[in-house]
Short mmCIF file of C-alpha atoms in Angstrom, two decimals:
data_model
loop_
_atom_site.label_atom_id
_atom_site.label_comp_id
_atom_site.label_asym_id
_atom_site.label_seq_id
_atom_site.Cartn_x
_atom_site.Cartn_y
_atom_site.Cartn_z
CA UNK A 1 7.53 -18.70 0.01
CA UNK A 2 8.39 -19.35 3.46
CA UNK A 3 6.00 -19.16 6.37
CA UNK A 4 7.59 -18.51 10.02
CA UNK A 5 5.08 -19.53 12.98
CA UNK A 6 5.79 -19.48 16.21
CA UNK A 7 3.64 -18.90 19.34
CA UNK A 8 5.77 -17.24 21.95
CA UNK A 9 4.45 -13.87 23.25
CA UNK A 10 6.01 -10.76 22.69
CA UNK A 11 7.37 -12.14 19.66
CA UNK A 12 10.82 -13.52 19.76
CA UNK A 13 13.00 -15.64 17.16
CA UNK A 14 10.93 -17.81 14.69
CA UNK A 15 11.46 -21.56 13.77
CA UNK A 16 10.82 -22.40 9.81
CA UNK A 17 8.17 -25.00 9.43
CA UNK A 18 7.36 -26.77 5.98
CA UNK A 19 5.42 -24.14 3.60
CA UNK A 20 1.50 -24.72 3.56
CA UNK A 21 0.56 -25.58 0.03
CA UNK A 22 -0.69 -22.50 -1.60
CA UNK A 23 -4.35 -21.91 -2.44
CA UNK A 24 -5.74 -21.73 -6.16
CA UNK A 25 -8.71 -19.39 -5.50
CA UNK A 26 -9.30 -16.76 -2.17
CA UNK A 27 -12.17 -19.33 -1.52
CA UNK A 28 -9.85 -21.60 -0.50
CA UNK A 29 -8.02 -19.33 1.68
CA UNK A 30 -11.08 -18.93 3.69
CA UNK A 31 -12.02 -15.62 2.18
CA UNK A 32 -15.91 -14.85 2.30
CA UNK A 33 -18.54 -15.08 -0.89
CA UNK A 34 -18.73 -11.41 -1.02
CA UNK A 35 -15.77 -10.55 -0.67
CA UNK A 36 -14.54 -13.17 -3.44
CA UNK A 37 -17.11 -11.52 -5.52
CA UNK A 38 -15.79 -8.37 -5.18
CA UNK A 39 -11.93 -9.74 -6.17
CA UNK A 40 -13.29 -11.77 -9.45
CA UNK A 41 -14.65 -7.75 -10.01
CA UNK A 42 -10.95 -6.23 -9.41
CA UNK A 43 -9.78 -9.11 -11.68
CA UNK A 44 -8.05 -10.38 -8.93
CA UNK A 45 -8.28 -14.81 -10.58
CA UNK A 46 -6.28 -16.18 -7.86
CA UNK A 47 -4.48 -15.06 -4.86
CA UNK A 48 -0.45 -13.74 -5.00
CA UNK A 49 1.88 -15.76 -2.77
CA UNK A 50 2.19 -13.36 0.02
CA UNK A 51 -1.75 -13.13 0.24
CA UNK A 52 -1.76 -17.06 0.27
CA UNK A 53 0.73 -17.33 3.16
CA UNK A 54 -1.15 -14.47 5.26
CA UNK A 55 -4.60 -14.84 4.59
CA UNK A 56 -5.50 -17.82 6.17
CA UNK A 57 -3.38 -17.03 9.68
CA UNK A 58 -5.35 -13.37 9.62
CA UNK A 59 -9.06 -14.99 9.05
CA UNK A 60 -7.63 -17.23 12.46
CA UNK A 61 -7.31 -13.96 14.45
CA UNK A 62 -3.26 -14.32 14.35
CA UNK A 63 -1.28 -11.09 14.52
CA UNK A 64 1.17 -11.19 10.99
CA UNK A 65 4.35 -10.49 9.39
CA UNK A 66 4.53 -10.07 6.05
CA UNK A 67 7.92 -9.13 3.89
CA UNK A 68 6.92 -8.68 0.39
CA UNK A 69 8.34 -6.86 -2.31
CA UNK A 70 6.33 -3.74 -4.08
CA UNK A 71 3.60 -5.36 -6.52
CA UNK A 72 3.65 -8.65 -4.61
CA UNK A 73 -0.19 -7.79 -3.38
CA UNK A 74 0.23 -7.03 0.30
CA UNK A 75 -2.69 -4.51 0.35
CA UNK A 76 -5.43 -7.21 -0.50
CA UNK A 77 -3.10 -9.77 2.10
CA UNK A 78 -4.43 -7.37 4.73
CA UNK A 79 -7.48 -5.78 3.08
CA UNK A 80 -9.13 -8.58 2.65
CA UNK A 81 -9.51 -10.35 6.54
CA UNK A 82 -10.27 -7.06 7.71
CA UNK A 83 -13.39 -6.66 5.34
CA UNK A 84 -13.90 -9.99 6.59
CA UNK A 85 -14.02 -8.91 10.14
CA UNK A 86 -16.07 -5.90 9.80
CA UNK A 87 -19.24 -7.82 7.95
CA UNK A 88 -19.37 -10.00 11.34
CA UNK A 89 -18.99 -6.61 13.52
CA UNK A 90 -19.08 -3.72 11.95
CA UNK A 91 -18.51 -0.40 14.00
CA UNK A 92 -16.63 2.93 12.97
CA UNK A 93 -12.95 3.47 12.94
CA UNK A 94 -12.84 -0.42 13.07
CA UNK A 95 -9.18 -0.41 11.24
CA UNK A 96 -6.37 2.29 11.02
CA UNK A 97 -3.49 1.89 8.31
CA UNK A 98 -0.81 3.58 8.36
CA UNK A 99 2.03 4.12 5.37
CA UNK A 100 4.92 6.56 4.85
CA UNK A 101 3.48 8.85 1.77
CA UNK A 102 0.36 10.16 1.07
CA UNK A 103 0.62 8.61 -2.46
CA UNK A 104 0.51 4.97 -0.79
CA UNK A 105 -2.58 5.92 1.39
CA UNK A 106 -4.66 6.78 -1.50
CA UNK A 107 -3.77 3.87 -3.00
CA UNK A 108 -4.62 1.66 -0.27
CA UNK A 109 -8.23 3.57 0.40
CA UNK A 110 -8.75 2.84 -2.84
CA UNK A 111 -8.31 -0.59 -2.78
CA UNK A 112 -10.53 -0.69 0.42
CA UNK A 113 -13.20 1.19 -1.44
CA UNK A 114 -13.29 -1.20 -4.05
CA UNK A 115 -12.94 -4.36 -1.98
CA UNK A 116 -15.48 -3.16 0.47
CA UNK A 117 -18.08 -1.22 -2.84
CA UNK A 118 -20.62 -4.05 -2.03
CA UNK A 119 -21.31 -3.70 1.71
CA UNK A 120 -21.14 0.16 2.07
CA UNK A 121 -17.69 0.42 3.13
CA UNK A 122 -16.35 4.21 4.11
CA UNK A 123 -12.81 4.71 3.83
CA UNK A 124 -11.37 7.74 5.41
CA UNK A 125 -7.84 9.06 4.06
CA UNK A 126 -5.50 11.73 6.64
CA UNK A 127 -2.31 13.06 4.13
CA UNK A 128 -0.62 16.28 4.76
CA UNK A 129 -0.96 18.48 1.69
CA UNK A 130 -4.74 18.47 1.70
CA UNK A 131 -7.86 20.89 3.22
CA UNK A 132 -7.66 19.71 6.80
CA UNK A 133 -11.10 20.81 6.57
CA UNK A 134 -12.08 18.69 4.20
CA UNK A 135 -10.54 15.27 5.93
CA UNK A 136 -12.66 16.38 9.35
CA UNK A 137 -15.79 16.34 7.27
CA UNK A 138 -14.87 12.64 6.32
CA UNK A 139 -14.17 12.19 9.53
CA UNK A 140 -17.75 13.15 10.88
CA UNK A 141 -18.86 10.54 8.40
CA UNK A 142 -17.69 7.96 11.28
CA UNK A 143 -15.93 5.74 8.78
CA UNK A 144 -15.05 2.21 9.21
CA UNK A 145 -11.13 2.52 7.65
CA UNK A 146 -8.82 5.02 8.45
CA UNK A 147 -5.74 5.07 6.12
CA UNK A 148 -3.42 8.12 6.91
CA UNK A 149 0.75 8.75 7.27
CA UNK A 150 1.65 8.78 11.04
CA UNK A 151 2.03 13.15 11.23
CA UNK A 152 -1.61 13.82 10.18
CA UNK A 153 -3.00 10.93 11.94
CA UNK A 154 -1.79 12.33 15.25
CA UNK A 155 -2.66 15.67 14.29
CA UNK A 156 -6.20 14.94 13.99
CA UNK A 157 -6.37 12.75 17.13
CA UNK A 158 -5.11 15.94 19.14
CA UNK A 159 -7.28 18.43 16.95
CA UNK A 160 -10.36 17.18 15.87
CA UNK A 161 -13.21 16.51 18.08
CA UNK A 162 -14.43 12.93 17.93
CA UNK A 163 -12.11 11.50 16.39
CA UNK A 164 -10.35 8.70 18.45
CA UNK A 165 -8.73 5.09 17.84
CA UNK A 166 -9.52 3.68 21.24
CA UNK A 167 -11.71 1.07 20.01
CA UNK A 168 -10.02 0.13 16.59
CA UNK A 169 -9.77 -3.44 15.98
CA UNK A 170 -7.07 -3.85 13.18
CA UNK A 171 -3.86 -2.15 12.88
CA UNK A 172 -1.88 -2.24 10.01
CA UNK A 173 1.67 -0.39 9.12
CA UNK A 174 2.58 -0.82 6.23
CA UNK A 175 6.09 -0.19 4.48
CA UNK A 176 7.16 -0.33 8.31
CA UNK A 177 10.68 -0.11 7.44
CA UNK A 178 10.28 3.28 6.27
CA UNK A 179 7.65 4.14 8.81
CA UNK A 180 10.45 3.73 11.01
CA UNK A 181 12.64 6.27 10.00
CA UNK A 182 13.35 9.54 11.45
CA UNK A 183 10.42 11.95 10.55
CA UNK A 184 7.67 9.52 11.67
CA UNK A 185 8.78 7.92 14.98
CA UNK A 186 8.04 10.30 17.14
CA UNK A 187 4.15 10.32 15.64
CA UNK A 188 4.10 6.51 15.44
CA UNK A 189 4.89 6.44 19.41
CA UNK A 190 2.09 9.13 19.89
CA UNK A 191 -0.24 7.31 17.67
CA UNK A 192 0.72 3.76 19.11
CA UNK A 193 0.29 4.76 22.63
CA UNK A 194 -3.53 5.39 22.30
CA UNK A 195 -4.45 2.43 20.46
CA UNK A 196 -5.83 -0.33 22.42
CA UNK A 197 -3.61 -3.37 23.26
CA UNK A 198 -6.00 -5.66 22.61
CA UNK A 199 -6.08 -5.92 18.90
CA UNK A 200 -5.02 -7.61 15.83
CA UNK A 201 -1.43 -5.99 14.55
CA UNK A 202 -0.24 -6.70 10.38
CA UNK A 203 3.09 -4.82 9.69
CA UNK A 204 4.25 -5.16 6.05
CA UNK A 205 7.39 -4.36 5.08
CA UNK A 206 9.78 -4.98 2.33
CA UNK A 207 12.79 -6.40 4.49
CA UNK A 208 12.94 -7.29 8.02
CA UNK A 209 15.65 -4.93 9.39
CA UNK A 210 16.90 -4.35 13.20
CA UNK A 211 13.96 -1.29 13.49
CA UNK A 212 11.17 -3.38 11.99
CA UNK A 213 12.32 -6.30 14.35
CA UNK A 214 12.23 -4.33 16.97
CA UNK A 215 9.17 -3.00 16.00
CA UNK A 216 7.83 -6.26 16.02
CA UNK A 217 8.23 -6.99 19.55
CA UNK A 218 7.12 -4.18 20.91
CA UNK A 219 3.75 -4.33 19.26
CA UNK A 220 2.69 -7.96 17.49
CA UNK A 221 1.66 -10.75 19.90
CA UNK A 222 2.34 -14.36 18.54
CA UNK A 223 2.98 -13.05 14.97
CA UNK A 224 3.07 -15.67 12.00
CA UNK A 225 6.01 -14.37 9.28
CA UNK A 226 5.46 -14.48 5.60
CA UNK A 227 8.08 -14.24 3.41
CA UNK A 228 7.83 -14.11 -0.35
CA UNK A 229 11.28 -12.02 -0.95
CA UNK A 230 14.69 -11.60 -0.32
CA UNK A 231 15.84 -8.01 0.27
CA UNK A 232 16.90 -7.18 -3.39
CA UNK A 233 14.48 -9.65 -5.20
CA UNK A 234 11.59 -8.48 -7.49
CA UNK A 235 8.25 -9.88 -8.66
CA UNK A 236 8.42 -12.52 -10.46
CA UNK A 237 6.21 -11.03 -13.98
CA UNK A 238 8.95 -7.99 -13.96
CA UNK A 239 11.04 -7.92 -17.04
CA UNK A 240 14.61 -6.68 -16.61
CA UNK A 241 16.89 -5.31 -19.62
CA UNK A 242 19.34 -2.42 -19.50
CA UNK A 243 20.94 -0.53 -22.01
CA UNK A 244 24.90 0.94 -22.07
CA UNK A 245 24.49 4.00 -24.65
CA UNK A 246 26.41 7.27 -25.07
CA UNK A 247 24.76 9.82 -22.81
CA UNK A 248 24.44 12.36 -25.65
CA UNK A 249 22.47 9.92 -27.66
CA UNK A 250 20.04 8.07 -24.39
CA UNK A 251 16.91 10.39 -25.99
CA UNK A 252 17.08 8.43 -29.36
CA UNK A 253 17.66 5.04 -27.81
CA UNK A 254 14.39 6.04 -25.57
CA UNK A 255 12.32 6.85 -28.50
CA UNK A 256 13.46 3.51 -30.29
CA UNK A 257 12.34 1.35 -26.78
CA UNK A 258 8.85 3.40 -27.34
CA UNK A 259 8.36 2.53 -30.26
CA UNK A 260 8.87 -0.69 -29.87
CA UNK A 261 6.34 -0.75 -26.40
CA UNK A 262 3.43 0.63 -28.97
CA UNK A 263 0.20 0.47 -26.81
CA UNK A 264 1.93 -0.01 -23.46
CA UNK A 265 1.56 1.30 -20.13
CA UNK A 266 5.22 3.33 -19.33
CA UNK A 267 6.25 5.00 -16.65
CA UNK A 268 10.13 6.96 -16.71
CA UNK A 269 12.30 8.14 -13.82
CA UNK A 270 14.40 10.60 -14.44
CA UNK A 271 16.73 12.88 -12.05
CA UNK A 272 15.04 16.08 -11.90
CA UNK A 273 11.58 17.95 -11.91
CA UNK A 274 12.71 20.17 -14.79
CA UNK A 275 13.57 16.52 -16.56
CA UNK A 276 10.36 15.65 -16.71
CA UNK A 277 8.84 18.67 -18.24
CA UNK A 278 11.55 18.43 -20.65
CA UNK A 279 11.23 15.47 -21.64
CA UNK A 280 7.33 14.89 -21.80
CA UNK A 281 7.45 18.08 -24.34
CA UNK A 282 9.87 15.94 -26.40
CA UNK A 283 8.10 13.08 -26.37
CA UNK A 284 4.81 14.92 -27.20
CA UNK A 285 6.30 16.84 -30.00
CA UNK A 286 7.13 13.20 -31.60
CA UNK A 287 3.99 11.64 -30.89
CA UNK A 288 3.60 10.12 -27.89
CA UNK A 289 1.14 10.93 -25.24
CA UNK A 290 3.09 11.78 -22.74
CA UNK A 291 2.56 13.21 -19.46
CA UNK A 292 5.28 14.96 -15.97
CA UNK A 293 4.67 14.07 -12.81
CA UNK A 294 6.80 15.70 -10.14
CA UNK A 295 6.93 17.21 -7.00
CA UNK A 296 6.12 20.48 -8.19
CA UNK A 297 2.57 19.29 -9.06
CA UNK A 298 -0.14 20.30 -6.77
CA UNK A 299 -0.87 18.04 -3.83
CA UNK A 300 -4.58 18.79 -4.17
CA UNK A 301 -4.88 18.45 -7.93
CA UNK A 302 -2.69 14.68 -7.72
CA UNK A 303 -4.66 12.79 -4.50
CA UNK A 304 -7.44 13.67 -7.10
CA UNK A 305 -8.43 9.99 -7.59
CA UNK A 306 -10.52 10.47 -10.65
CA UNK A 307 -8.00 13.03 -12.38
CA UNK A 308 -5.25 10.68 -11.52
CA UNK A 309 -7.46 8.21 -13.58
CA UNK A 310 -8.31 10.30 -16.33
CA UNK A 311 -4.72 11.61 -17.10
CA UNK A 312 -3.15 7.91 -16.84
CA UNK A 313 -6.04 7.09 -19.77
CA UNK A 314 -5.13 9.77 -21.59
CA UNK A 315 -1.10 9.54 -21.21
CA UNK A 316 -0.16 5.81 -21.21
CA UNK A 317 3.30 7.38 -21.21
CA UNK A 318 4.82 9.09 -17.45
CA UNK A 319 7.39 11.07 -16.54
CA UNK A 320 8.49 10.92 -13.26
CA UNK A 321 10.76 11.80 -10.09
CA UNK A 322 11.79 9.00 -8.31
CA UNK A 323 9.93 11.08 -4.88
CA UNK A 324 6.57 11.07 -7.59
CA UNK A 325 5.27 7.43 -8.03
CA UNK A 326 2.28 6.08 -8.37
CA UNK A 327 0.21 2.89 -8.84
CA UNK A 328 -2.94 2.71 -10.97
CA UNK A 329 -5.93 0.51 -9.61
CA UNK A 330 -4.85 -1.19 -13.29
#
């Protein structure tokens, strides 16, 4: 792991100073009783690499970087010193997170909710593809987190009465490199322009390209970087095979990797929606509980939380499109 620290404002190119040595517990990171309570309840034993590097610069009030592959535990990296912030002053819309996909937002609420179960935190998530309605109800609820993609952030900010980011504390974007693309910067400009300058800024992103840099300057002050990856590396517990096998005869070599992953969580990407339907019926016909996600699912009926939860109980087996991922609170 590499931390990057240098105090020039507006950002600028980083010098590489020795790595801090990393922490064995979040206690040592600075993290508060509660909220270390709340991780020994997630099952969280000891703090990943990228939440040792960024945890302790965050609790100091630093703006930070982090580049961290998927899985390396960036939510609780920024999760956590926000918490920490709002027990000492704790206000509505004190934080707004924003990610690329509505999938990731849930995810990230959820991880809020559960880090924050203790002290009465209220999470508020803004996707497209749900009752508008329904998300300015939570919104009269004056929560404390906001977690919402860039296009229906900015839609309720122009739409809904009382809803406003003027005083938020924390920013966060997350997966910045793809909240830079195309479809989102013209809402990210909207949405940036109305938050307060003076705040603390965490972008998160999985490599540190000329946009995120960019990025970067414009809107971190004094940022600290924390790198735990190179662009194509993965986490370190991720076990990597692959098979060459004669594309007529790929089903039968997938049934014999089944069966030999009895009682495992799976999840398979495949091409197509229609691939997925297929091949769950296949899979079910031979025994295995197996379940399609794709596209063509309802939005409504998947950023269900608790049927989300049920049907990954029920199907430890998943079919997906590569556009239909999810991650379990597991």
């Amino acid at each position: 792991m590499a931390v990057v620290d240098k105090a020039v404002a507006g950002g600028g190119e980083a010098q590489q100073p020795e790595p801090a040595a990393e922490a064995s517990t979040f206690a040592e990171l600075g993290v508060c009783r509660e909220l270390v309570e709340a991780c020994d309840a997630m099952g969280w034993k000891q703090p990943t690499k990228i939440q040792a590097g960024a945890i302790p610069h965050a609790l100091q009030g630093r703006d930070v970087i982090g580049l961290g592959q998927t899985g390396s535990g960036k939510t609780g990296a920024f999760a956590l010193p926000i918490i920490q912030a709002l027990l000492e002053h704790r206000q509505p819309f004190f934080a707004c997170i924003m990610s690329p996909t509505r999938e990731l937002a849930i995810q990230i609420a959820e991880q809020f909710e559960a880090l924050g179960s203790a002290i009465g935190l209220v999470c508020s998530v803004l996707v497209g593809g749900v009752d508008r309605m329904q998300q300015v109800l939570s919104i009269a609820k004056r929560p404390h987190i906001v977690v919402g993609t860039p296009g229906r952030l900015l839609d309720h900010l122009k739409d809904t009465k009382g809803f406003s980011l003027t005083k938020v504390k924390y920013l966060v974007l997350d997966e910045a490199d793809k909240l830079l693309n195309l479809e989102f910067k013209e809402s990210l400009d909207d949405i940036l322009k109305v938050i307060p300058k003076e705040r603390r800024t965490y972008l998160f992103s999985a490599t540190m390209t000329k946009k995120v840099s960019k990025l970067q300057r414009a809107c971190l002050r004094n940022p600290v970087k924390v790198e735990v990856s190179s662009k194509y590396s993965t986490v370190d517990t991720l076990k990597q095979e692959w098979y060459f096998v004669p594309a007529d005869y790929k089903d039968c070599y997938l049934v014999h990797v089944l069966n030999e992953l009895p009682g495992s969580m799976i999840m398979i990407f495949v091409r197509t929606c229609e691939s997925t339907r297929l091949l769950a019926l296949t899979l079910r016909n031979l025994g295995f509980k197996a379940l399609s996600i794709s596209g063509q699912m309802s939005q409504v009926y998947f950023c269900n939380s608790s049927i989300r939860q049920t049907k990954v109980l029920d199907f430890p087996i998943q079919l997906c499109t590569l556009l239909r991922p999810y991650k379990t609170k597991d």
